Tab-separated table of C-alpha atoms in Angstrom:
chain	number	residue	atom	x	y	z
A	825	MET	CA	-0.786	-22.867	0.126
A	826	LYS	CA	-4.545	-22.856	0.468
A	827	LYS	CA	-4.622	-20.919	3.686
A	828	GLN	CA	-4.177	-17.174	3.221
A	829	LEU	CA	-2.666	-15.184	6.013
A	830	SER	CA	-4.896	-12.342	7.150
A	831	THR	CA	-3.847	-8.809	6.340
A	832	SER	CA	-3.922	-6.220	9.067
A	833	HIS	CA	-6.084	-3.156	8.553
A	834	TRP	CA	-2.953	-1.021	8.710
A	835	PHE	CA	-1.464	-2.877	5.757
A	836	LYS	CA	-4.115	-1.481	3.452
A	837	GLU	CA	-2.922	1.357	1.243
A	838	ASP	CA	-5.611	3.893	2.094
A	839	SER	CA	-6.237	2.952	5.714
A	840	PHE	CA	-4.251	5.851	7.178
A	841	SER	CA	-5.945	8.443	4.946
A	842	ASN	CA	-9.340	6.939	5.706
A	843	SER	CA	-8.652	7.071	9.442
A	844	LEU	CA	-7.597	10.714	9.222
A	845	LEU	CA	-10.657	11.486	7.111
A	846	ARG	CA	-12.984	9.834	9.622
A	847	ALA	CA	-11.358	11.756	12.473
A	848	PHE	CA	-11.707	15.011	10.521
A	849	LEU	CA	-15.373	14.340	9.698
A	850	LEU	CA	-16.042	13.454	13.321
A	851	VAL	CA	-14.554	16.754	14.527
A	852	ILE	CA	-16.517	18.731	11.932
A	853	GLY	CA	-19.714	16.865	12.744
A	854	VAL	CA	-19.439	17.336	16.519
A	855	SER	CA	-18.486	21.006	16.056
A	856	CYS	CA	-21.509	21.589	13.821
A	857	LEU	CA	-23.796	19.884	16.316
A	858	LEU	CA	-22.568	22.100	19.149
A	859	LEU	CA	-22.717	25.255	17.027
A	860	VAL	CA	-26.252	24.476	15.870
A	861	ALA	CA	-27.362	24.196	19.486
A	862	LEU	CA	-25.468	27.363	20.473
A	863	ASN	CA	-26.824	29.470	17.607
A	864	ILE	CA	-30.375	28.313	18.252
A	865	TYR	CA	-29.896	29.299	21.899
A	866	VAL	CA	-28.792	32.835	20.915
A	867	MET	CA	-31.451	32.942	18.169
A	868	GLN	CA	-28.974	33.117	15.273
A	869	TYR	CA	-31.164	30.901	13.130
A	870	SER	CA	-29.471	31.626	9.797
A	871	PHE	CA	-26.112	30.443	11.155
A	872	ALA	CA	-27.814	27.454	12.749
A	873	LEU	CA	-29.318	26.513	9.361
A	874	LEU	CA	-25.932	26.719	7.633
A	875	GLU	CA	-24.289	24.617	10.307
A	876	PHE	CA	-27.093	22.067	10.170
A	877	THR	CA	-26.625	21.848	6.400
A	878	LEU	CA	-22.898	21.244	6.923
A	879	LEU	CA	-23.703	18.605	9.536
A	880	THR	CA	-26.009	16.858	7.061
A	881	LEU	CA	-23.333	16.922	4.337
A	882	THR	CA	-20.742	15.616	6.794
A	883	VAL	CA	-22.933	12.651	7.674
A	884	GLY	CA	-23.510	12.063	3.958
A	885	VAL	CA	-19.765	11.991	3.188
A	886	TRP	CA	-19.170	9.683	6.174
A	887	PHE	CA	-21.534	7.053	4.759
A	888	CYS	CA	-20.809	7.696	1.083
A	889	PRO	CA	-19.090	4.641	-0.524
A	890	LYS	CA	-15.817	5.504	-2.221
A	891	ASP	CA	-16.638	3.361	-5.240
A	892	TRP	CA	-19.752	5.449	-5.985
A	893	ARG	CA	-19.361	7.033	-9.417
A	894	TYR	CA	-20.171	10.512	-8.085
A	895	TYR	CA	-18.014	10.310	-4.974
A	896	GLN	CA	-15.422	12.806	-6.260
A	897	LEU	CA	-18.136	15.273	-7.209
A	898	ALA	CA	-19.827	14.853	-3.827
A	899	THR	CA	-16.602	15.456	-1.918
A	900	PHE	CA	-15.805	18.488	-4.084
A	901	ILE	CA	-19.211	19.986	-3.295
A	902	TYR	CA	-18.671	19.229	0.391
A	903	VAL	CA	-15.252	20.912	0.487
A	904	ALA	CA	-16.520	23.855	-1.565
A	905	PHE	CA	-19.425	24.302	0.860
A	906	ILE	CA	-17.093	24.267	3.884
A	907	PHE	CA	-14.742	26.755	2.273
A	908	GLY	CA	-17.635	28.954	1.139
A	909	CYS	CA	-19.056	29.052	4.684
A	910	ILE	CA	-15.635	29.928	6.108
A	911	LEU	CA	-15.074	32.669	3.532
A	912	ALA	CA	-18.535	34.076	4.182
A	913	GLY	CA	-17.984	33.956	7.933
A	914	ILE	CA	-14.701	35.870	7.601
A	915	ALA	CA	-16.208	38.348	5.140
A	916	PHE	CA	-19.134	39.310	7.382
A	917	SER	CA	-17.670	38.909	10.881
A	918	PRO	CA	-15.512	41.292	12.914
A	919	LEU	CA	-11.822	40.452	13.299
A	920	TYR	CA	-12.218	39.641	16.984
A	921	SER	CA	-14.839	36.933	16.189
A	922	GLY	CA	-12.011	34.418	15.749
A	923	ARG	CA	-13.646	32.819	12.689
A	924	GLN	CA	-10.339	33.250	10.832
A	925	VAL	CA	-8.959	30.175	12.595
A	926	TRP	CA	-11.268	28.014	10.505
A	927	VAL	CA	-8.906	28.529	7.559
A	928	PHE	CA	-6.806	25.788	9.147
A	929	VAL	CA	-9.535	23.379	8.076
A	930	PHE	CA	-8.513	24.046	4.465
A	931	PRO	CA	-5.309	21.953	4.267
A	932	MET	CA	-6.512	18.729	5.869
A	933	SER	CA	-10.020	18.711	4.402
A	934	SER	CA	-8.864	19.449	0.859
A	935	TYR	CA	-5.969	16.973	1.039
A	936	LEU	CA	-8.026	14.125	2.476
A	937	LEU	CA	-11.088	14.638	0.299
A	938	LEU	CA	-9.652	15.887	-2.991
A	939	GLY	CA	-6.157	14.430	-3.050
A	940	LYS	CA	-2.736	16.026	-2.856
A	941	ARG	CA	-2.659	18.016	-6.108
A	942	ALA	CA	-6.295	19.174	-6.282
A	943	GLY	CA	-6.298	19.804	-2.531
A	944	PHE	CA	-3.185	21.949	-2.724
A	945	TRP	CA	-4.535	24.210	-5.445
A	946	PHE	CA	-8.044	24.419	-4.027
A	947	SER	CA	-6.889	25.306	-0.531
A	948	SER	CA	-4.220	27.727	-1.861
A	949	ILE	CA	-6.809	29.623	-3.894
A	950	SER	CA	-9.160	29.691	-0.911
A	951	TYR	CA	-6.411	30.984	1.363
A	952	CYS	CA	-5.593	33.723	-1.135
A	953	LEU	CA	-9.251	34.731	-1.065
A	954	VAL	CA	-9.143	34.811	2.746
A	955	SER	CA	-6.087	37.069	2.601
A	956	ILE	CA	-7.779	39.419	0.157
A	957	ILE	CA	-10.884	39.595	2.363
A	958	LEU	CA	-8.865	40.263	5.532
A	959	PHE	CA	-6.770	43.055	4.017
A	960	ALA	CA	-9.710	44.619	2.181
A	961	ARG	CA	-11.823	44.724	5.350
A	962	PHE	CA	-9.399	45.299	8.204
A	963	TYR	CA	-6.081	46.742	6.980
A	964	GLU	CA	-7.217	50.338	7.286
A	965	ASP	CA	-8.244	49.814	10.928
A	966	PHE	CA	-5.494	47.446	12.124
A	967	GLY	CA	-2.539	48.011	9.786
A	968	SER	CA	0.661	46.324	11.025
A	969	ASP	CA	-1.282	44.294	13.612
A	970	LEU	CA	-3.175	42.644	10.772
A	971	VAL	CA	0.119	41.935	8.986
A	972	ARG	CA	1.421	40.127	12.078
A	973	ILE	CA	-1.812	38.143	12.330
A	974	PHE	CA	-1.561	37.242	8.648
A	975	VAL	CA	2.096	36.156	8.888
A	976	ASN	CA	1.403	33.922	11.911
A	977	MET	CA	-1.694	32.511	10.281
A	978	THR	CA	0.229	31.751	7.074
A	979	PHE	CA	3.036	29.922	8.876
A	980	THR	CA	0.506	27.903	10.865
A	981	TYR	CA	-1.429	27.134	7.682
A	982	VAL	CA	1.698	25.839	5.921
A	983	PHE	CA	2.584	23.796	9.013
A	984	VAL	CA	-0.858	22.129	9.073
A	985	TRP	CA	-0.602	21.299	5.354
A	986	GLY	CA	2.903	19.929	5.782
A	987	LEU	CA	1.880	17.904	8.837
A	988	THR	CA	-1.040	16.332	6.987
A	989	TYR	CA	1.019	15.517	3.917
A	990	GLY	CA	4.076	14.442	5.903
A	991	ALA	CA	2.086	12.143	8.180
A	992	GLU	CA	0.578	10.241	5.272
A	993	LEU	CA	3.875	10.160	3.351
A	994	THR	CA	5.652	8.747	6.409
A	995	HIS	CA	2.899	6.178	6.858
A	996	ARG	CA	3.169	5.093	3.229
A	997	LYS	CA	6.942	4.651	3.534
A	998	MET	CA	6.516	2.662	6.739
A	999	LEU	CA	3.815	0.597	5.099
A	1000	HIS	CA	6.071	-0.167	2.137
A	1001	THR	CA	8.878	-1.212	4.498
A	1002	LEU	CA	6.580	-3.388	6.606
A	1003	LYS	CA	5.161	-5.052	3.502
A	1004	LYS	CA	8.676	-5.733	2.289
A	1005	ILE	CA	9.586	-7.296	5.626
A	1006	ALA	CA	6.369	-9.308	5.768
A	1007	THR	CA	6.765	-10.713	2.248
A	1008	THR	CA	10.515	-11.395	2.299
A	1009	ASP	CA	12.215	-14.516	3.596
A	1010	PRO	CA	14.795	-13.239	6.130
A	1011	LEU	CA	17.333	-15.984	5.415
A	1012	THR	CA	17.550	-15.993	1.623
A	1013	GLY	CA	16.159	-12.546	0.807
A	1014	LEU	CA	13.715	-14.078	-1.678
A	1015	ALA	CA	9.994	-13.379	-1.518
A	1016	ASN	CA	8.120	-15.694	0.823
A	1017	ARG	CA	4.858	-17.563	0.260
A	1018	ARG	CA	2.619	-14.618	1.235
A	1019	GLY	CA	2.725	-13.072	-2.217
A	1020	VAL	CA	2.804	-16.185	-4.386
A	1021	ALA	CA	-0.885	-16.306	-5.341
A	1022	THR	CA	-1.053	-12.576	-6.105
A	1023	LYS	CA	2.120	-12.725	-8.181
A	1024	TYR	CA	0.738	-15.683	-10.094
A	1025	GLN	CA	-2.342	-13.723	-11.176
A	1026	ASN	CA	-0.232	-10.782	-12.329
A	1027	GLU	CA	2.207	-12.942	-14.269
A	1028	LEU	CA	-0.574	-15.067	-15.763
A	1029	SER	CA	-2.142	-11.971	-17.332
A	1030	LYS	CA	1.213	-10.942	-18.813
A	1031	ALA	CA	1.910	-14.412	-20.178
A	1032	GLU	CA	-1.517	-14.718	-21.780
A	1033	LYS	CA	-1.182	-11.312	-23.429
A	1034	SER	CA	2.023	-12.544	-25.072
A	1035	GLY	CA	0.243	-15.679	-26.311
A	1036	ASP	CA	2.005	-18.058	-23.913
A	1037	GLY	CA	1.070	-19.867	-20.715
A	1038	LEU	CA	2.655	-19.434	-17.314
A	1039	ALA	CA	4.809	-22.148	-15.800
A	1040	PHE	CA	4.850	-22.862	-12.071
A	1041	ILE	CA	8.192	-24.481	-11.235
A	1042	LEU	CA	8.459	-26.136	-7.832
A	1043	ILE	CA	11.987	-26.937	-6.622
A	1044	ASP	CA	13.028	-28.955	-3.585
A	1045	LEU	CA	16.562	-29.590	-2.314
A	1046	ASP	CA	17.259	-33.317	-2.161
A	1047	HIS	CA	18.136	-34.948	1.178
A	1048	PHE	CA	18.265	-31.579	2.903
A	1049	LYS	CA	17.510	-33.135	6.285
A	1050	LYS	CA	20.633	-35.218	5.868
A	1051	VAL	CA	22.658	-32.029	5.305
A	1052	ASN	CA	21.302	-30.570	8.547
A	1053	ASP	CA	21.883	-33.786	10.473
A	1054	THR	CA	25.421	-34.244	9.125
A	1055	PHE	CA	26.782	-30.716	9.132
A	1056	GLY	CA	24.424	-28.821	11.435
A	1057	HIS	CA	21.720	-26.227	10.879
A	1058	GLU	CA	24.204	-23.399	10.353
A	1059	VAL	CA	25.590	-25.198	7.332
A	1060	GLY	CA	22.057	-26.053	6.226
A	1061	ASP	CA	21.159	-22.360	6.282
A	1062	ALA	CA	24.307	-21.588	4.293
A	1063	VAL	CA	23.245	-24.171	1.682
A	1064	LEU	CA	19.842	-22.496	1.363
A	1065	VAL	CA	21.480	-19.098	0.899
A	1066	ASP	CA	23.856	-20.575	-1.696
A	1067	PHE	CA	20.939	-22.104	-3.584
A	1068	ALA	CA	18.992	-18.812	-3.483
A	1069	ASN	CA	22.017	-17.025	-4.934
A	1070	HIS	CA	22.153	-19.557	-7.770
A	1071	LEU	CA	18.460	-18.933	-8.452
A	1072	ARG	CA	19.083	-15.205	-8.699
A	1073	ALA	CA	22.059	-15.743	-10.994
A	1074	HIS	CA	19.950	-17.845	-13.362
A	1075	PHE	CA	16.891	-15.616	-13.509
A	1076	ASP	CA	16.687	-11.983	-14.527
A	1077	ASP	CA	13.770	-10.891	-12.348
A	1078	ASN	CA	14.060	-11.731	-8.643
A	1079	GLU	CA	10.374	-10.927	-8.134
A	1080	HIS	CA	9.551	-14.250	-9.802
A	1081	LEU	CA	11.488	-16.254	-7.201
A	1082	PHE	CA	9.980	-17.478	-3.924
A	1083	ARG	CA	10.985	-19.549	-0.949
A	1084	ILE	CA	7.827	-21.451	-0.084
A	1085	GLY	CA	9.212	-22.804	3.164
A	1086	GLY	CA	11.977	-25.081	4.413
A	1087	GLU	CA	13.976	-26.273	1.410
A	1088	GLU	CA	11.152	-25.695	-1.106
A	1089	PHE	CA	11.278	-22.889	-3.675
A	1090	CYS	CA	9.225	-21.885	-6.695
A	1091	VAL	CA	9.685	-19.868	-9.872
A	1092	PHE	CA	7.244	-18.316	-12.349
A	1093	MET	CA	8.233	-18.045	-16.007
A	1094	PRO	CA	6.728	-18.311	-19.496
A	1095	ALA	CA	5.742	-21.921	-20.203
A	1096	ALA	CA	7.756	-22.101	-23.425
A	1097	GLN	CA	11.020	-21.494	-21.543
A	1098	SER	CA	10.355	-23.652	-18.504
A	1099	LYS	CA	11.600	-27.070	-19.684
A	1100	ASP	CA	14.990	-25.895	-20.947
A	1101	TRP	CA	15.529	-23.579	-17.986
A	1102	ALA	CA	14.644	-26.218	-15.386
A	1103	GLU	CA	16.840	-28.920	-16.918
A	1104	THR	CA	19.792	-26.545	-17.310
A	1105	PHE	CA	19.422	-25.261	-13.761
A	1106	CYS	CA	19.073	-28.751	-12.304
A	1107	GLN	CA	22.271	-29.799	-14.073
A	1108	PHE	CA	24.072	-26.667	-12.934
A	1109	ILE	CA	23.273	-27.349	-9.272
A	1110	ASP	CA	24.481	-30.938	-9.667
A	1111	ASN	CA	27.767	-29.795	-11.197
A	1112	ASN	CA	28.627	-27.313	-8.462
A	1113	ILE	CA	30.097	-28.223	-5.100
A	1114	PHE	CA	29.312	-25.837	-2.264
A	1115	GLN	CA	32.307	-24.880	-0.144
A	1116	PHE	CA	31.653	-23.736	3.410
A	1117	GLU	CA	34.320	-23.293	6.087
A	1118	GLY	CA	36.546	-25.934	4.543
A	1119	GLN	CA	33.733	-28.413	3.950
A	1120	SER	CA	32.650	-29.559	0.491
A	1121	ILE	CA	28.923	-30.168	0.211
A	1122	HIS	CA	27.301	-31.613	-2.880
A	1123	TYR	CA	23.543	-31.161	-3.103
A	1124	THR	CA	21.004	-31.629	-5.870
A	1125	VAL	CA	17.430	-30.589	-6.563
A	1126	SER	CA	14.225	-32.171	-7.780
A	1127	ILE	CA	11.848	-30.116	-9.900
A	1128	GLY	CA	8.159	-30.411	-10.791
A	1129	ILE	CA	6.566	-28.187	-13.421
A	1130	SER	CA	2.976	-27.371	-14.297
A	1131	THR	CA	1.753	-24.852	-16.874
A	1132	SER	CA	-1.442	-22.836	-17.122
A	1133	ASN	CA	-1.953	-23.566	-20.832
A	1134	LYS	CA	-2.017	-27.342	-20.154
A	1135	GLU	CA	-3.212	-27.785	-16.571
A	1136	GLY	CA	-5.594	-24.823	-16.346
A	1137	ARG	CA	-5.519	-21.333	-14.890
A	1138	ASP	CA	-6.497	-22.124	-11.292
A	1139	PHE	CA	-3.474	-21.532	-9.076
A	1140	THR	CA	-4.392	-24.081	-6.396
A	1141	HIS	CA	-4.738	-26.793	-9.042
A	1142	LEU	CA	-1.524	-25.716	-10.752
A	1143	TYR	CA	0.353	-25.880	-7.454
A	1144	ALA	CA	-1.048	-29.342	-6.683
A	1145	ILE	CA	0.032	-30.669	-10.084
A	1146	ALA	CA	3.553	-29.255	-9.704
A	1147	ASP	CA	3.724	-30.756	-6.222
A	1148	GLN	CA	2.728	-34.197	-7.546
A	1149	ARG	CA	5.402	-33.990	-10.231
A	1150	LEU	CA	7.979	-32.882	-7.697
A	1151	TYR	CA	7.317	-36.019	-5.646
A	1152	LYS	CA	7.442	-38.077	-8.812
A	1153	ALA	CA	10.913	-36.627	-9.425
A	1154	LYS	CA	11.838	-37.727	-5.891
A	1155	SER	CA	10.557	-41.251	-6.557
A	1156	LEU	CA	12.543	-41.445	-9.808
A	1157	GLY	CA	15.792	-40.987	-7.894
A	1158	ARG	CA	15.883	-37.226	-7.410
A	1159	ASN	CA	18.133	-34.751	-9.255
A	1160	CYS	CA	15.716	-34.556	-12.199
A	1161	VAL	CA	12.857	-32.586	-13.759
A	1162	VAL	CA	9.305	-33.902	-14.262
A	1163	LEU	CA	6.882	-32.113	-16.585
A	1164	THR	CA	4.215	-34.797	-17.067
A	1165	ASP	CA	2.298	-37.198	-14.850
């Protein structure tokens, strides 16, 4: 239990958004660098200054820590500056300049930097301003041609927004599924040992708020190797599934139930309930005979319990104490519960 399995970068909640954001900033930064050089070459120094300013802001956002208290304000200023430059470029450039295509920066930049809701409204307002500018400046000269340009630009704009949002939404769903697979025991359907320590911390906080301690209940099936050797591993697996089903039936919240490995399981519950629950459950398992393909199999369990209000809050220590008491239950003849050393 001491060794924690490493978590892949792609299992982090914001990794996909951060990767998209870095890619976006990289494109903006490289584009600004090229445009600065180009505008200096053609002696358009005012445009070069604006693009250099944007380049500087882009580098700043790249290295800005997300836990900085002014991060949201900084990203808002950055997005507002980009949008302002694009609006100004459209307002003072001829239609054939092609600067209108920069409106497609709106959806991704606003979504990645401001979030879904704020990004949607900010980019929608900006796009409305672009539309007003285009029709105010060019409708008289281009008429229906401008309408066609606007319609195509709008559909493309919506597509880019949907692609950005859809890509992250799909990633989050895949991430949730992968996490579920990674933290679930495939045989019993219970949670596996990956999430035990995290769950302990969450449940400990809840228990302490209610004025109680948290019990760590460690359960081991007695003579399970003998079951495998006598009946075969298929029957042994069926016994584990049967036991997991009994655990679910005797506990309201399945998120508190874990298969640690092999024939060892654990349960979290309020300390005040742990003694009665463990003794009742141990007796229930003893009283039930498992039937599998015409074979009657009687198995029992040994249980060790430790509680945070008596043994301390450290999970590693709590686990070690429960483990010692589990082995004490084994030495006392099995099929029993041990709560003290």
